[in-house]
Amino acid sequence: MTGITVLVVVAILAVATGFYLRSRSGTVRTVRNTDSETDALRPLLLDAGVTADTATVLHFSADWCGPCAAVRRVVEQVLNERSEAREVELDIDAHPDLARELGVLSLPTTFVLDIELRRRSRIAGVPTAAALRSALDAL
């Protein structure tokens, strides 16, 4: 009887965790940076092809990541409407140091960077076009 109870509790916790994680997927979160964090990230970002001349939508992906294709489509749609931002897509396997420094734990993960390379927003999962627009509007 105790084994069944433990199994039921574990199943309930797993389902609750799944619902919680799904509810956060695609949500834009504001990022608070310190100058020292921004300074430490700057060389890694520049080496990865991010430039400090315009706002940037930076997203990490991988060949094996199915939802990353959806992020590509959303980013392309939003940036086709705007000329003040550019897209940089990085393969997490090719840029593990930058991914580690940015705390990327899952794919897809997207960041909105201002022209000073400060992280302004972070989106785990596939953002909606409206969510990405609002993150860019906040710049």
mmCIF file of N, CA and C in Angstrom, residues 2-68:
data_model
loop_
_atom_site.group_PDB
_atom_site.id
_atom_site.type_symbol
_atom_site.label_atom_id
_atom_site.label_comp_id
_atom_site.label_asym_id
_atom_site.label_seq_id
_atom_site.Cartn_x
_atom_site.Cartn_y
_atom_site.Cartn_z
ATOM 1 N N THR A 2 1.958 1.234 0.761
ATOM 2 C CA THR A 2 2.832 2.406 0.804
ATOM 3 C C THR A 2 3.477 2.652 -0.554
ATOM 4 N N GLY A 3 3.815 1.602 -1.260
ATOM 5 C CA GLY A 3 4.416 1.743 -2.584
ATOM 6 C C GLY A 3 3.478 2.439 -3.551
ATOM 7 N N ILE A 4 2.204 2.106 -3.486
ATOM 8 C CA ILE A 4 1.212 2.741 -4.363
ATOM 9 C C ILE A 4 1.061 4.211 -3.994
ATOM 10 N N THR A 5 1.050 4.514 -2.702
ATOM 11 C CA THR A 5 0.934 5.901 -2.247
ATOM 12 C C THR A 5 2.118 6.721 -2.751
ATOM 13 N N VAL A 6 3.315 6.185 -2.614
ATOM 14 C CA VAL A 6 4.512 6.884 -3.090
ATOM 15 C C VAL A 6 4.431 7.096 -4.596
ATOM 16 N N LEU A 7 4.010 6.090 -5.321
ATOM 17 C CA LEU A 7 3.886 6.199 -6.772
ATOM 18 C C LEU A 7 2.875 7.276 -7.167
ATOM 19 N N VAL A 8 1.753 7.333 -6.479
ATOM 20 C CA VAL A 8 0.727 8.343 -6.765
ATOM 21 C C VAL A 8 1.263 9.743 -6.467
ATOM 22 N N VAL A 9 1.949 9.906 -5.342
ATOM 23 C CA VAL A 9 2.503 11.216 -4.978
ATOM 24 C C VAL A 9 3.543 11.657 -6.014
ATOM 25 N N VAL A 10 4.407 10.759 -6.427
ATOM 26 C CA VAL A 10 5.419 11.088 -7.438
ATOM 27 C C VAL A 10 4.748 11.470 -8.754
ATOM 28 N N ALA A 11 3.722 10.752 -9.148
ATOM 29 C CA ALA A 11 3.007 11.064 -10.391
ATOM 30 C C ALA A 11 2.355 12.440 -10.311
ATOM 31 N N ILE A 12 1.745 12.756 -9.183
ATOM 32 C CA ILE A 12 1.107 14.069 -9.008
ATOM 33 C C ILE A 12 2.151 15.177 -9.071
ATOM 34 N N LEU A 13 3.282 14.982 -8.410
ATOM 35 C CA LEU A 13 4.348 15.985 -8.445
ATOM 36 C C LEU A 13 4.903 16.167 -9.856
ATOM 37 N N ALA A 14 5.042 15.080 -10.587
ATOM 38 C CA ALA A 14 5.548 15.167 -11.960
ATOM 39 C C ALA A 14 4.578 15.940 -12.850
ATOM 40 N N VAL A 15 3.300 15.670 -12.718
ATOM 41 C CA VAL A 15 2.294 16.378 -13.516
ATOM 42 C C VAL A 15 2.268 17.854 -13.137
ATOM 43 N N ALA A 16 2.312 18.159 -11.844
ATOM 44 C CA ALA A 16 2.304 19.552 -11.391
ATOM 45 C C ALA A 16 3.534 20.296 -11.905
ATOM 46 N N THR A 17 4.686 19.654 -11.855
ATOM 47 C CA THR A 17 5.910 20.269 -12.366
ATOM 48 C C THR A 17 5.799 20.522 -13.864
ATOM 49 N N GLY A 18 5.254 19.583 -14.597
ATOM 50 C CA GLY A 18 5.060 19.756 -16.034
ATOM 51 C C GLY A 18 4.155 20.934 -16.355
ATOM 52 N N PHE A 19 3.044 21.057 -15.632
ATOM 53 C CA PHE A 19 2.140 22.190 -15.850
ATOM 54 C C PHE A 19 2.825 23.509 -15.519
ATOM 55 N N TYR A 20 3.592 23.529 -14.437
ATOM 56 C CA TYR A 20 4.299 24.749 -14.041
ATOM 57 C C TYR A 20 5.301 25.158 -15.119
ATOM 58 N N LEU A 21 6.104 24.226 -15.576
ATOM 59 C CA LEU A 21 7.107 24.546 -16.594
ATOM 60 C C LEU A 21 6.458 24.973 -17.904
ATOM 61 N N ARG A 22 5.376 24.332 -18.273
ATOM 62 C CA ARG A 22 4.678 24.709 -19.504
ATOM 63 C C ARG A 22 4.090 26.116 -19.390
ATOM 64 N N SER A 23 3.605 26.483 -18.207
ATOM 65 C CA SER A 23 3.017 27.814 -18.031
ATOM 66 C C SER A 23 4.070 28.911 -18.164
ATOM 67 N N ARG A 24 5.323 28.606 -17.867
ATOM 68 C CA ARG A 24 6.398 29.594 -17.962
ATOM 69 C C ARG A 24 7.035 29.637 -19.339
ATOM 70 N N SER A 25 6.810 28.648 -20.159
ATOM 71 C CA SER A 25 7.438 28.579 -21.473
ATOM 72 C C SER A 25 6.965 29.730 -22.352
ATOM 73 N N GLY A 26 7.915 30.449 -22.919
ATOM 74 C CA GLY A 26 7.583 31.564 -23.795
ATOM 75 C C GLY A 26 7.340 32.866 -23.073
ATOM 76 N N THR A 27 7.431 32.866 -21.756
ATOM 77 C CA THR A 27 7.196 34.068 -20.968
ATOM 78 C C THR A 27 8.435 34.956 -20.981
ATOM 79 N N VAL A 28 8.236 36.243 -21.213
ATOM 80 C CA VAL A 28 9.341 37.197 -21.208
ATOM 81 C C VAL A 28 9.624 37.603 -19.772
ATOM 82 N N ARG A 29 10.882 37.440 -19.376
ATOM 83 C CA ARG A 29 11.297 37.880 -18.042
ATOM 84 C C ARG A 29 12.334 38.981 -18.196
ATOM 85 N N THR A 30 12.193 40.018 -17.395
ATOM 86 C CA THR A 30 13.161 41.106 -17.401
ATOM 87 C C THR A 30 14.425 40.640 -16.697
ATOM 88 N N VAL A 31 15.568 41.016 -17.251
ATOM 89 C CA VAL A 31 16.858 40.634 -16.674
ATOM 90 C C VAL A 31 17.497 41.873 -16.070
ATOM 91 N N ARG A 32 18.003 41.720 -14.856
ATOM 92 C CA ARG A 32 18.730 42.811 -14.220
ATOM 93 C C ARG A 32 20.222 42.498 -14.305
ATOM 94 N N ASN A 33 20.970 43.414 -14.898
ATOM 95 C CA ASN A 33 22.404 43.215 -15.105
ATOM 96 C C ASN A 33 23.206 44.132 -14.200
ATOM 97 N N THR A 34 24.367 43.684 -13.830
ATOM 98 C CA THR A 34 25.336 44.580 -13.211
ATOM 99 C C THR A 34 26.357 44.934 -14.289
ATOM 100 N N ASP A 35 27.056 46.041 -14.090
ATOM 101 C CA ASP A 35 28.071 46.433 -15.069
ATOM 102 C C ASP A 35 29.158 45.375 -15.191
ATOM 103 N N SER A 36 29.508 44.751 -14.074
ATOM 104 C CA SER A 36 30.570 43.736 -14.128
ATOM 105 C C SER A 36 30.112 42.508 -14.924
ATOM 106 N N GLU A 37 28.828 42.135 -14.809
ATOM 107 C CA GLU A 37 28.309 41.012 -15.608
ATOM 108 C C GLU A 37 28.355 41.343 -17.097
ATOM 109 N N THR A 38 27.918 42.557 -17.427
ATOM 110 C CA THR A 38 27.919 42.979 -18.828
ATOM 111 C C THR A 38 29.341 43.014 -19.370
ATOM 112 N N ASP A 39 30.276 43.538 -18.575
ATOM 113 C CA ASP A 39 31.678 43.598 -19.010
ATOM 114 C C ASP A 39 32.265 42.205 -19.206
ATOM 115 N N ALA A 40 31.894 41.265 -18.346
ATOM 116 C CA ALA A 40 32.411 39.896 -18.459
ATOM 117 C C ALA A 40 31.848 39.192 -19.695
ATOM 118 N N LEU A 41 30.602 39.494 -20.047
ATOM 119 C CA LEU A 41 29.965 38.845 -21.200
ATOM 120 C C LEU A 41 30.367 39.456 -22.536
ATOM 121 N N ARG A 42 30.751 40.726 -22.516
ATOM 122 C CA ARG A 42 31.023 41.450 -23.764
ATOM 123 C C ARG A 42 31.985 40.707 -24.699
ATOM 124 N N PRO A 43 33.167 40.240 -24.242
ATOM 125 C CA PRO A 43 34.069 39.547 -25.176
ATOM 126 C C PRO A 43 33.463 38.268 -25.762
ATOM 127 N N LEU A 44 32.726 37.525 -24.940
ATOM 128 C CA LEU A 44 32.096 36.297 -25.436
ATOM 129 C C LEU A 44 31.031 36.616 -26.481
ATOM 130 N N LEU A 45 30.250 37.662 -26.233
ATOM 131 C CA LEU A 45 29.212 38.056 -27.188
ATOM 132 C C LEU A 45 29.830 38.530 -28.501
ATOM 133 N N LEU A 46 30.865 39.353 -28.405
ATOM 134 C CA LEU A 46 31.517 39.852 -29.619
ATOM 135 C C LEU A 46 32.149 38.713 -30.411
ATOM 136 N N ASP A 47 32.773 37.765 -29.720
ATOM 137 C CA ASP A 47 33.361 36.600 -30.403
ATOM 138 C C ASP A 47 32.301 35.756 -31.108
ATOM 139 N N ALA A 48 31.079 35.781 -30.577
ATOM 140 C CA ALA A 48 29.992 34.988 -31.158
ATOM 141 C C ALA A 48 29.300 35.704 -32.315
ATOM 142 N N GLY A 49 29.716 36.948 -32.604
ATOM 143 C CA GLY A 49 29.138 37.664 -33.734
ATOM 144 C C GLY A 49 28.085 38.690 -33.372
ATOM 145 N N VAL A 50 27.867 38.920 -32.084
ATOM 146 C CA VAL A 50 26.929 39.956 -31.656
ATOM 147 C C VAL A 50 27.659 41.290 -31.746
ATOM 148 N N THR A 51 27.009 42.301 -32.298
ATOM 149 C CA THR A 51 27.628 43.621 -32.401
ATOM 150 C C THR A 51 26.884 44.607 -31.518
ATOM 151 N N ALA A 52 27.595 45.663 -31.148
ATOM 152 C CA ALA A 52 27.021 46.650 -30.240
ATOM 153 C C ALA A 52 26.443 47.844 -30.986
ATOM 154 N N ASP A 53 26.086 47.669 -32.249
ATOM 155 C CA ASP A 53 25.564 48.799 -33.013
ATOM 156 C C ASP A 53 24.043 48.823 -33.108
ATOM 157 N N THR A 54 23.394 47.765 -32.662
ATOM 158 C CA THR A 54 21.933 47.699 -32.730
ATOM 159 C C THR A 54 21.420 46.703 -31.692
ATOM 160 N N ALA A 55 20.149 46.801 -31.377
ATOM 161 C CA ALA A 55 19.544 45.815 -30.474
ATOM 162 C C ALA A 55 19.615 44.444 -31.138
ATOM 163 N N THR A 56 19.719 43.414 -30.318
ATOM 164 C CA THR A 56 19.906 42.064 -30.849
ATOM 165 C C THR A 56 18.955 41.084 -30.187
ATOM 166 N N VAL A 57 18.356 40.228 -30.995
ATOM 167 C CA VAL A 57 17.618 39.075 -30.485
ATOM 168 C C VAL A 57 18.564 37.893 -30.643
ATOM 169 N N LEU A 58 19.059 37.410 -29.515
ATOM 170 C CA LEU A 58 20.027 36.315 -29.486
ATOM 171 C C LEU A 58 19.310 35.063 -29.030
ATOM 172 N N HIS A 59 19.331 34.026 -29.863
ATOM 173 C CA HIS A 59 18.702 32.791 -29.408
ATOM 174 C C HIS A 59 19.620 31.607 -29.622
ATOM 175 N N PHE A 60 19.605 30.748 -28.607
ATOM 176 C CA PHE A 60 20.398 29.524 -28.632
ATOM 177 C C PHE A 60 19.539 28.402 -29.174
ATOM 178 N N SER A 61 20.148 27.588 -30.031
ATOM 179 C CA SER A 61 19.432 26.468 -30.630
ATOM 180 C C SER A 61 20.406 25.318 -30.836
ATOM 181 N N ALA A 62 19.914 24.263 -31.448
ATOM 182 C CA ALA A 62 20.731 23.106 -31.819
ATOM 183 C C ALA A 62 20.015 22.378 -32.952
ATOM 184 N N ASP A 63 20.774 21.610 -33.707
ATOM 185 C CA ASP A 63 20.188 20.847 -34.817
ATOM 186 C C ASP A 63 19.092 19.909 -34.340
ATOM 187 N N TRP A 64 19.262 19.367 -33.153
ATOM 188 C CA TRP A 64 18.338 18.365 -32.626
ATOM 189 C C TRP A 64 17.140 18.981 -31.898
ATOM 190 N N CYS A 65 17.053 20.313 -31.849
ATOM 191 C CA CYS A 65 15.991 21.002 -31.099
ATOM 192 C C CYS A 65 14.807 21.313 -32.015
ATOM 193 N N GLY A 66 13.711 20.602 -31.839
ATOM 194 C CA GLY A 66 12.511 20.831 -32.645
ATOM 195 C C GLY A 66 11.884 22.202 -32.445
ATOM 196 N N PRO A 67 11.646 22.645 -31.191
ATOM 197 C CA PRO A 67 11.019 23.948 -30.973
ATOM 198 C C PRO A 67 11.863 25.133 -31.454
ATOM 199 N N CYS A 68 13.164 24.923 -31.655
ATOM 200 C CA CYS A 68 14.026 26.020 -32.105
ATOM 201 C C CYS A 68 13.605 26.539 -33.481
#
